[in-house]
mmCIF file of C-alpha atoms in Angstrom:
data_model
loop_
_atom_site.group_PDB
_atom_site.id
_atom_site.type_symbol
_atom_site.label_atom_id
_atom_site.label_comp_id
_atom_site.label_asym_id
_atom_site.label_seq_id
_atom_site.Cartn_x
_atom_site.Cartn_y
_atom_site.Cartn_z
ATOM 1 C CA MET A 1 6.226 -14.762 67.155
ATOM 2 C CA ILE A 2 2.746 -13.320 66.548
ATOM 3 C CA GLU A 3 0.477 -13.879 69.562
ATOM 4 C CA GLY A 4 -3.321 -14.236 69.524
ATOM 5 C CA GLY A 5 -3.381 -15.893 66.116
ATOM 6 C CA TRP A 6 -6.505 -17.935 66.842
ATOM 7 C CA ASP A 7 -8.558 -14.698 66.890
ATOM 8 C CA TYR A 8 -7.913 -14.494 63.142
ATOM 9 C CA VAL A 9 -7.838 -18.211 62.345
ATOM 10 C CA TRP A 10 -11.380 -18.969 63.570
ATOM 11 C CA PRO A 11 -13.064 -16.204 61.530
ATOM 12 C CA ALA A 12 -11.071 -17.256 58.441
ATOM 13 C CA TYR A 13 -12.279 -20.868 58.742
ATOM 14 C CA ALA A 14 -15.829 -19.749 59.596
ATOM 15 C CA VAL A 15 -15.984 -17.572 56.466
ATOM 16 C CA THR A 16 -14.510 -20.331 54.288
ATOM 17 C CA ILE A 17 -16.749 -23.135 55.557
ATOM 18 C CA GLY A 18 -19.805 -20.845 55.556
ATOM 19 C CA ALA A 19 -19.237 -19.672 51.980
ATOM 20 C CA LEU A 20 -18.576 -23.209 50.701
ATOM 21 C CA LEU A 21 -21.671 -24.523 52.491
ATOM 22 C CA VAL A 22 -23.870 -21.778 51.044
ATOM 23 C CA VAL A 23 -22.717 -22.382 47.454
ATOM 24 C CA THR A 24 -23.092 -26.157 47.954
ATOM 25 C CA VAL A 25 -26.664 -25.835 49.262
ATOM 26 C CA VAL A 26 -27.667 -23.426 46.465
ATOM 27 C CA VAL A 27 -26.223 -25.709 43.763
ATOM 28 C CA ALA A 28 -27.812 -28.814 45.322
ATOM 29 C CA LEU A 29 -31.259 -27.186 45.582
ATOM 30 C CA ARG A 30 -31.035 -25.906 41.998
ATOM 31 C CA ALA A 31 -29.942 -29.320 40.707
ATOM 32 C CA MET A 32 -32.767 -31.091 42.575
ATOM 33 C CA HIS A 33 -35.373 -28.556 41.385
ATOM 34 C CA TRP A 34 -34.568 -28.937 37.676
ATOM 35 C CA ALA A 35 -34.068 -32.706 37.886
ATOM 36 C CA LYS A 36 -37.521 -33.005 39.466
ATOM 37 C CA ARG A 37 -39.130 -30.818 36.801
ATOM 38 C CA ALA A 38 -37.388 -32.741 34.013
ATOM 39 C CA ARG A 39 -38.545 -36.063 35.509
ATOM 40 C CA ALA A 40 -42.109 -34.730 35.635
ATOM 41 C CA LEU A 41 -41.979 -34.336 31.842
ATOM 42 C CA GLU A 42 -41.053 -37.963 31.215
ATOM 43 C CA PRO A 43 -44.619 -39.397 31.365
ATOM 44 C CA LYS A 44 -45.676 -36.743 28.838
ATOM 45 C CA LYS A 45 -43.010 -38.039 26.454
ATOM 46 C CA ASP A 46 -44.388 -41.564 26.868
ATOM 47 C CA GLU A 47 -47.910 -40.341 26.185
ATOM 48 C CA ARG A 48 -46.771 -38.746 22.931
ATOM 49 C CA ALA A 49 -44.977 -41.932 21.932
ATOM 50 C CA MET B 1 -12.445 -37.913 26.310
ATOM 51 C CA LEU B 2 -13.660 -34.309 25.893
ATOM 52 C CA SER B 3 -15.161 -34.941 22.450
ATOM 53 C CA TYR B 4 -16.818 -38.092 23.840
ATOM 54 C CA LEU B 5 -18.420 -36.051 26.645
ATOM 55 C CA ALA B 6 -19.410 -33.261 24.255
ATOM 56 C CA ASN B 7 -22.602 -35.236 23.562
ATOM 57 C CA PRO B 8 -25.132 -34.051 26.224
ATOM 58 C CA GLN B 9 -26.634 -37.558 26.519
ATOM 59 C CA ARG B 10 -23.226 -39.101 27.231
ATOM 60 C CA PHE B 11 -22.378 -36.228 29.571
ATOM 61 C CA MET B 12 -25.529 -36.868 31.609
ATOM 62 C CA GLY B 13 -24.584 -40.534 31.900
ATOM 63 C CA PHE B 14 -21.031 -39.658 32.962
ATOM 64 C CA SER B 15 -22.022 -36.896 35.407
ATOM 65 C CA ALA B 16 -24.697 -39.079 37.037
ATOM 66 C CA TRP B 17 -21.910 -41.072 38.733
ATOM 67 C CA ALA B 18 -19.009 -38.586 38.559
ATOM 68 C CA ALA B 19 -20.765 -35.731 40.400
ATOM 69 C CA PRO B 20 -21.591 -37.742 43.556
ATOM 70 C CA LEU B 21 -18.124 -39.332 43.392
ATOM 71 C CA PHE B 22 -16.491 -35.877 43.454
ATOM 72 C CA ALA B 23 -18.867 -34.841 46.266
ATOM 73 C CA VAL B 24 -17.856 -37.823 48.412
ATOM 74 C CA LEU B 25 -14.177 -37.211 47.624
ATOM 75 C CA ALA B 26 -14.539 -33.542 48.651
ATOM 76 C CA PHE B 27 -16.263 -34.554 51.904
ATOM 77 C CA VAL B 28 -13.529 -37.070 52.772
ATOM 78 C CA LEU B 29 -10.697 -34.643 51.931
ATOM 79 C CA PHE B 30 -12.292 -31.841 53.984
ATOM 80 C CA ALA B 31 -12.908 -34.294 56.860
ATOM 81 C CA VAL B 32 -9.181 -35.134 56.829
ATOM 82 C CA GLY B 33 -7.796 -31.731 55.835
ATOM 83 C CA LEU B 34 -9.680 -29.438 58.232
ATOM 84 C CA PRO B 35 -8.602 -31.084 61.519
ATOM 85 C CA TRP B 36 -5.092 -31.624 60.095
ATOM 86 C CA ALA B 37 -4.836 -27.924 59.211
ATOM 87 C CA LEU B 38 -6.400 -26.644 62.431
ATOM 88 C CA PHE B 39 -4.996 -28.954 65.107
ATOM 89 C CA TYR B 40 -2.349 -31.402 63.856
ATOM 90 C CA SER B 41 -0.081 -29.162 61.784
ATOM 91 C CA PRO B 42 2.625 -27.137 63.538
ATOM 92 C CA ALA B 43 2.454 -23.414 64.280
ATOM 93 C CA ASP B 44 4.982 -21.278 62.423
ATOM 94 C CA TYR B 45 8.050 -20.024 64.334
ATOM 95 C CA GLN B 46 7.322 -16.431 63.225
ATOM 96 C CA GLN B 47 3.624 -16.317 62.313
ATOM 97 C CA GLY B 48 2.426 -18.517 65.165
ATOM 98 C CA GLU B 49 -1.101 -19.906 64.765
ATOM 99 C CA THR B 50 -2.010 -17.425 62.001
ATOM 100 C CA VAL B 51 -0.153 -19.640 59.529
ATOM 101 C CA ARG B 52 -3.198 -21.972 59.644
ATOM 102 C CA ILE B 53 -5.058 -19.429 57.504
ATOM 103 C CA MET B 54 -2.732 -20.549 54.684
ATOM 104 C CA TYR B 55 -4.598 -23.886 54.423
ATOM 105 C CA VAL B 56 -7.795 -22.163 53.286
ATOM 106 C CA HIS B 57 -6.363 -19.008 51.722
ATOM 107 C CA VAL B 58 -3.864 -20.634 49.348
ATOM 108 C CA PRO B 59 -6.189 -23.360 47.933
ATOM 109 C CA ALA B 60 -8.905 -20.705 47.449
ATOM 110 C CA ALA B 61 -6.397 -18.510 45.565
ATOM 111 C CA TRP B 62 -5.049 -21.393 43.445
ATOM 112 C CA TRP B 63 -8.478 -22.606 42.398
ATOM 113 C CA ALA B 64 -9.980 -19.133 41.942
ATOM 114 C CA MET B 65 -7.354 -18.815 39.187
ATOM 115 C CA GLY B 66 -7.610 -22.467 38.108
ATOM 116 C CA VAL B 67 -11.393 -22.267 37.724
ATOM 117 C CA TYR B 68 -11.015 -19.101 35.672
ATOM 118 C CA ALA B 69 -8.481 -20.837 33.396
ATOM 119 C CA PHE B 70 -10.976 -23.725 33.006
ATOM 120 C CA MET B 71 -13.677 -21.176 32.104
ATOM 121 C CA GLY B 72 -11.282 -19.601 29.604
ATOM 122 C CA GLY B 73 -10.751 -22.974 27.898
ATOM 123 C CA ALA B 74 -14.466 -23.732 27.848
ATOM 124 C CA SER B 75 -15.263 -20.229 26.568
ATOM 125 C CA PHE B 76 -12.743 -20.645 23.737
ATOM 126 C CA VAL B 77 -14.321 -23.963 22.712
ATOM 127 C CA GLY B 78 -17.805 -22.434 22.967
ATOM 128 C CA LEU B 79 -16.837 -19.394 20.945
ATOM 129 C CA VAL B 80 -14.879 -21.189 18.193
ATOM 130 C CA TRP B 81 -16.875 -24.424 17.820
ATOM 131 C CA ARG B 82 -20.205 -23.031 19.090
ATOM 132 C CA HIS B 83 -20.539 -25.965 21.461
ATOM 133 C CA VAL B 84 -23.443 -25.485 23.862
ATOM 134 C CA LEU B 85 -21.988 -27.824 26.497
ATOM 135 C CA ALA B 86 -18.789 -25.743 26.648
ATOM 136 C CA ASP B 87 -20.845 -22.593 27.308
ATOM 137 C CA ILE B 88 -22.797 -24.468 29.983
ATOM 138 C CA ALA B 89 -19.521 -25.650 31.589
ATOM 139 C CA ALA B 90 -18.068 -22.123 31.711
ATOM 140 C CA ARG B 91 -21.236 -20.689 33.217
ATOM 141 C CA ALA B 92 -21.578 -23.572 35.714
ATOM 142 C CA ALA B 93 -18.022 -23.056 36.989
ATOM 143 C CA ALA B 94 -18.301 -19.276 37.460
ATOM 144 C CA PRO B 95 -20.209 -19.123 40.792
ATOM 145 C CA VAL B 96 -17.783 -21.634 42.329
ATOM 146 C CA GLY B 97 -14.796 -19.622 41.137
ATOM 147 C CA ALA B 98 -16.377 -16.408 42.422
ATOM 148 C CA VAL B 99 -16.827 -17.952 45.881
ATOM 149 C CA PHE B 100 -13.193 -19.167 45.858
ATOM 150 C CA ALA B 101 -11.998 -15.650 44.904
ATOM 151 C CA GLY B 102 -14.168 -14.096 47.645
ATOM 152 C CA VAL B 103 -12.841 -16.577 50.228
ATOM 153 C CA CYS B 104 -9.282 -15.811 49.101
ATOM 154 C CA LEU B 105 -9.817 -12.056 49.576
ATOM 155 C CA VAL B 106 -11.484 -12.325 53.004
ATOM 156 C CA THR B 107 -9.055 -14.888 54.424
ATOM 157 C CA GLY B 108 -6.133 -12.914 52.973
ATOM 158 C CA SER B 109 -7.375 -9.833 54.776
ATOM 159 C CA LEU B 110 -7.705 -11.829 58.014
ATOM 160 C CA TRP B 111 -4.145 -13.101 57.542
ATOM 161 C CA GLY B 112 -2.788 -9.660 56.632
ATOM 162 C CA ALA B 113 -4.121 -7.906 59.728
ATOM 163 C CA PRO B 114 -1.873 -9.690 62.272
ATOM 164 C CA THR B 115 1.134 -10.283 59.964
ATOM 165 C CA TRP B 116 1.320 -7.013 57.973
ATOM 166 C CA GLY B 117 -0.558 -4.757 60.396
ATOM 167 C CA THR B 118 -3.167 -3.838 57.774
ATOM 168 C CA TRP B 119 -6.384 -5.404 56.462
ATOM 169 C CA TRP B 120 -5.849 -4.168 52.914
ATOM 170 C CA GLU B 121 -3.161 -2.683 50.706
ATOM 171 C CA TRP B 122 -3.651 -1.524 47.112
ATOM 172 C CA ASP B 123 -0.651 -3.425 45.818
ATOM 173 C CA GLY B 124 -0.339 -5.553 42.702
ATOM 174 C CA ARG B 125 -1.300 -8.952 44.138
ATOM 175 C CA LEU B 126 -4.283 -7.852 46.224
ATOM 176 C CA THR B 127 -5.647 -5.494 43.574
ATOM 177 C CA SER B 128 -5.325 -8.025 40.735
ATOM 178 C CA MET B 129 -7.080 -10.666 42.875
ATOM 179 C CA LEU B 130 -9.876 -8.163 43.605
ATOM 180 C CA ALA B 131 -10.062 -7.557 39.846
ATOM 181 C CA LEU B 132 -10.510 -11.323 39.305
ATOM 182 C CA PHE B 133 -13.389 -11.359 41.811
ATOM 183 C CA ILE B 134 -15.032 -8.404 40.030
ATOM 184 C CA ILE B 135 -14.548 -10.098 36.627
ATOM 185 C CA TYR B 136 -16.329 -13.190 38.011
ATOM 186 C CA LEU B 137 -19.241 -11.019 39.189
ATOM 187 C CA GLY B 138 -19.329 -9.194 35.831
ATOM 188 C CA TYR B 139 -19.324 -12.516 33.961
ATOM 189 C CA LEU B 140 -22.262 -13.815 36.020
ATOM 190 C CA ALA B 141 -24.120 -10.504 35.687
ATOM 191 C CA LEU B 142 -23.645 -10.573 31.906
ATOM 192 C CA TRP B 143 -25.176 -14.038 31.634
ATOM 193 C CA SER B 144 -28.188 -12.861 33.654
ATOM 194 C CA ALA B 145 -28.572 -9.532 31.855
ATOM 195 C CA VAL B 146 -28.828 -10.843 28.270
ATOM 196 C CA GLU B 147 -32.061 -12.729 27.637
ATOM 197 C CA ASP B 148 -30.995 -14.500 24.424
ATOM 198 C CA GLU B 149 -28.814 -17.336 25.780
ATOM 199 C CA GLU B 150 -26.818 -17.755 22.566
ATOM 200 C CA LYS B 151 -25.924 -14.062 22.538
ATOM 201 C CA ALA B 152 -25.218 -14.120 26.292
ATOM 202 C CA ALA B 153 -22.873 -17.088 25.808
ATOM 203 C CA ARG B 154 -20.909 -15.277 23.063
ATOM 204 C CA LEU B 155 -20.600 -12.026 25.041
ATOM 205 C CA ALA B 156 -19.690 -13.844 28.275
ATOM 206 C CA ALA B 157 -17.079 -15.941 26.421
ATOM 207 C CA ILE B 158 -15.459 -12.791 25.008
ATOM 208 C CA LEU B 159 -15.427 -11.191 28.473
ATOM 209 C CA CYS B 160 -13.924 -14.354 29.960
ATOM 210 C CA LEU B 161 -11.179 -14.550 27.298
ATOM 211 C CA VAL B 162 -10.291 -10.865 27.761
ATOM 212 C CA GLY B 163 -10.172 -11.430 31.537
ATOM 213 C CA LEU B 164 -7.590 -14.220 31.091
ATOM 214 C CA ILE B 165 -4.919 -11.510 30.843
ATOM 215 C CA ASN B 166 -5.409 -10.994 34.595
ATOM 216 C CA LEU B 167 -4.129 -14.497 35.489
ATOM 217 C CA PRO B 168 -0.418 -13.899 34.659
ATOM 218 C CA ILE B 169 -0.740 -10.466 36.284
ATOM 219 C CA ILE B 170 -1.887 -12.130 39.541
ATOM 220 C CA LYS B 171 0.822 -14.792 39.330
ATOM 221 C CA PHE B 172 3.747 -12.465 38.580
ATOM 222 C CA SER B 173 2.532 -9.357 40.443
ATOM 223 C CA VAL B 174 4.741 -10.255 43.408
ATOM 224 C CA ASP B 175 7.797 -10.302 41.101
ATOM 225 C CA TRP B 176 6.916 -7.240 39.016
ATOM 226 C CA TRP B 177 5.953 -4.784 41.741
ATOM 227 C CA SER B 178 6.900 -3.961 45.304
ATOM 228 C CA THR B 179 4.338 -5.668 47.539
ATOM 229 C CA LEU B 180 3.588 -6.715 51.090
ATOM 230 C CA HIS B 181 2.587 -10.133 49.760
ATOM 231 C CA GLN B 182 5.242 -12.823 49.961
ATOM 232 C CA PRO B 183 6.711 -14.156 46.689
ATOM 233 C CA ALA B 184 5.804 -17.626 45.371
ATOM 234 C CA SER B 185 6.893 -20.285 47.861
ATOM 235 C CA ILE B 186 5.559 -23.491 46.284
ATOM 236 C CA MET B 187 5.355 -23.147 42.486
ATOM 237 C CA ARG B 188 8.767 -21.570 41.992
ATOM 238 C CA SER B 189 12.111 -22.449 40.450
ATOM 239 C CA GLY B 190 14.347 -24.194 42.983
ATOM 240 C CA GLY B 191 11.486 -26.156 44.570
ATOM 241 C CA SER B 192 9.068 -25.502 47.390
ATOM 242 C CA ALA B 193 10.161 -23.406 50.384
ATOM 243 C CA ILE B 194 7.412 -24.804 52.619
ATOM 244 C CA ASP B 195 8.205 -27.299 55.360
ATOM 245 C CA PRO B 196 6.952 -30.839 54.520
ATOM 246 C CA SER B 197 4.890 -30.895 57.753
ATOM 247 C CA MET B 198 2.796 -28.062 56.299
ATOM 248 C CA MET B 199 2.713 -29.397 52.750
ATOM 249 C CA GLY B 200 0.496 -32.399 53.659
ATOM 250 C CA PRO B 201 -2.489 -30.411 54.985
ATOM 251 C CA LEU B 202 -2.041 -27.768 52.274
ATOM 252 C CA LEU B 203 -2.225 -30.306 49.433
ATOM 253 C CA THR B 204 -5.118 -32.149 51.131
ATOM 254 C CA MET B 205 -7.109 -28.911 51.386
ATOM 255 C CA ALA B 206 -6.197 -28.030 47.794
ATOM 256 C CA GLY B 207 -7.519 -31.463 46.745
ATOM 257 C CA ALA B 208 -10.712 -30.862 48.748
ATOM 258 C CA PHE B 209 -11.326 -27.511 47.029
ATOM 259 C CA LEU B 210 -10.691 -29.113 43.618
ATOM 260 C CA ALA B 211 -13.039 -32.047 44.300
ATOM 261 C CA LEU B 212 -15.733 -29.632 45.512
ATOM 262 C CA PHE B 213 -15.300 -27.589 42.345
ATOM 263 C CA GLY B 214 -15.704 -30.767 40.264
ATOM 264 C CA ALA B 215 -18.864 -31.808 42.093
ATOM 265 C CA LEU B 216 -20.535 -28.384 42.086
ATOM 266 C CA THR B 217 -19.707 -27.688 38.438
ATOM 267 C CA LEU B 218 -21.059 -31.062 37.308
ATOM 268 C CA TYR B 219 -24.262 -30.611 39.355
ATOM 269 C CA ASN B 220 -24.630 -27.069 37.990
ATOM 270 C CA MET B 221 -24.195 -28.356 34.426
ATOM 271 C CA ARG B 222 -26.784 -31.089 34.989
ATOM 272 C CA ALA B 223 -29.224 -28.477 36.343
ATOM 273 C CA ALA B 224 -28.644 -26.292 33.272
ATOM 274 C CA ILE B 225 -29.247 -29.218 30.884
ATOM 275 C CA PHE B 226 -32.420 -30.253 32.747
ATOM 276 C CA ARG B 227 -33.615 -26.618 32.677
ATOM 277 C CA ARG B 228 -33.095 -26.416 28.905
ATOM 278 C CA ARG B 229 -35.024 -29.672 28.431
ATOM 279 C CA VAL B 230 -37.917 -28.370 30.556
ATOM 280 C CA GLU B 231 -38.011 -25.023 28.755
ATOM 281 C CA ALA B 232 -37.849 -26.722 25.351
ATOM 282 C CA ALA B 233 -40.724 -29.031 26.320
ATOM 283 C CA GLU B 234 -42.764 -26.084 27.588
ATOM 284 C CA LEU B 235 -42.147 -24.219 24.331
ATOM 285 C CA ARG B 236 -43.257 -27.270 22.336
ATOM 286 C CA GLY B 237 -46.329 -27.536 24.573
ATOM 287 C CA ALA B 238 -47.168 -23.864 24.075
ATOM 288 C CA GLY B 239 -46.766 -24.202 20.298
ATOM 289 C CA ALA B 240 -48.889 -27.347 20.022
#
């Protein structure tokens, strides 16, 4: 049986969780940014109406 | 269902509740799957603790290919029916698929080092998976490089459809060529060769990756639709 497996398991999980967290944060920030900008346009639409 | 959601207004209504639902589902599945995979599943009689890498490596590999197949379908719809939402869906999925492919490569390397005695081997499975990762990066670069979004969508869709040929190569590479990588042990004729005690955490983690993909792609699509609305309004403002 292979010994010392945890030395490889921890980095694998750290890379996975780190990469998934980074992409999640980037997507969330991007989604919030554009939603906020789109909401800011809504009063202008009302003014035109 | 798909034609119903093809209307951007209806899609925004649907994604407003579906995206957070997928996000919560992903959180719950990761909260269950990670401790199950790390602490409550058994070590392998040959691979020892290193087998736990399977619970992140295999779902990342499955969905790196699954996301690309989704992008292929969306690209086909965008190319044939010129549907903007299909182009947006393909582009929104790409960064998630690229991250899954990158995670698959890194965790595979970390699994290979103790079990094969090497971090990398230029064999069919590893090379074709690296090719998938590079195709993802090329697809994203193409979208960014072409300023005209309609033209970018067409070119990216063609690239994506051409890249689909790589999916069967990845899947069958272990059968076609001599490789260090093990042959299929779950999706194979004759049933799964994995012990049921390992199947639970594996499927839970696969579900978590899928739910995360759903949430991130929907949020990405919403951001793209909001961005187009803002840019259209700014153009109207500049023209007025």
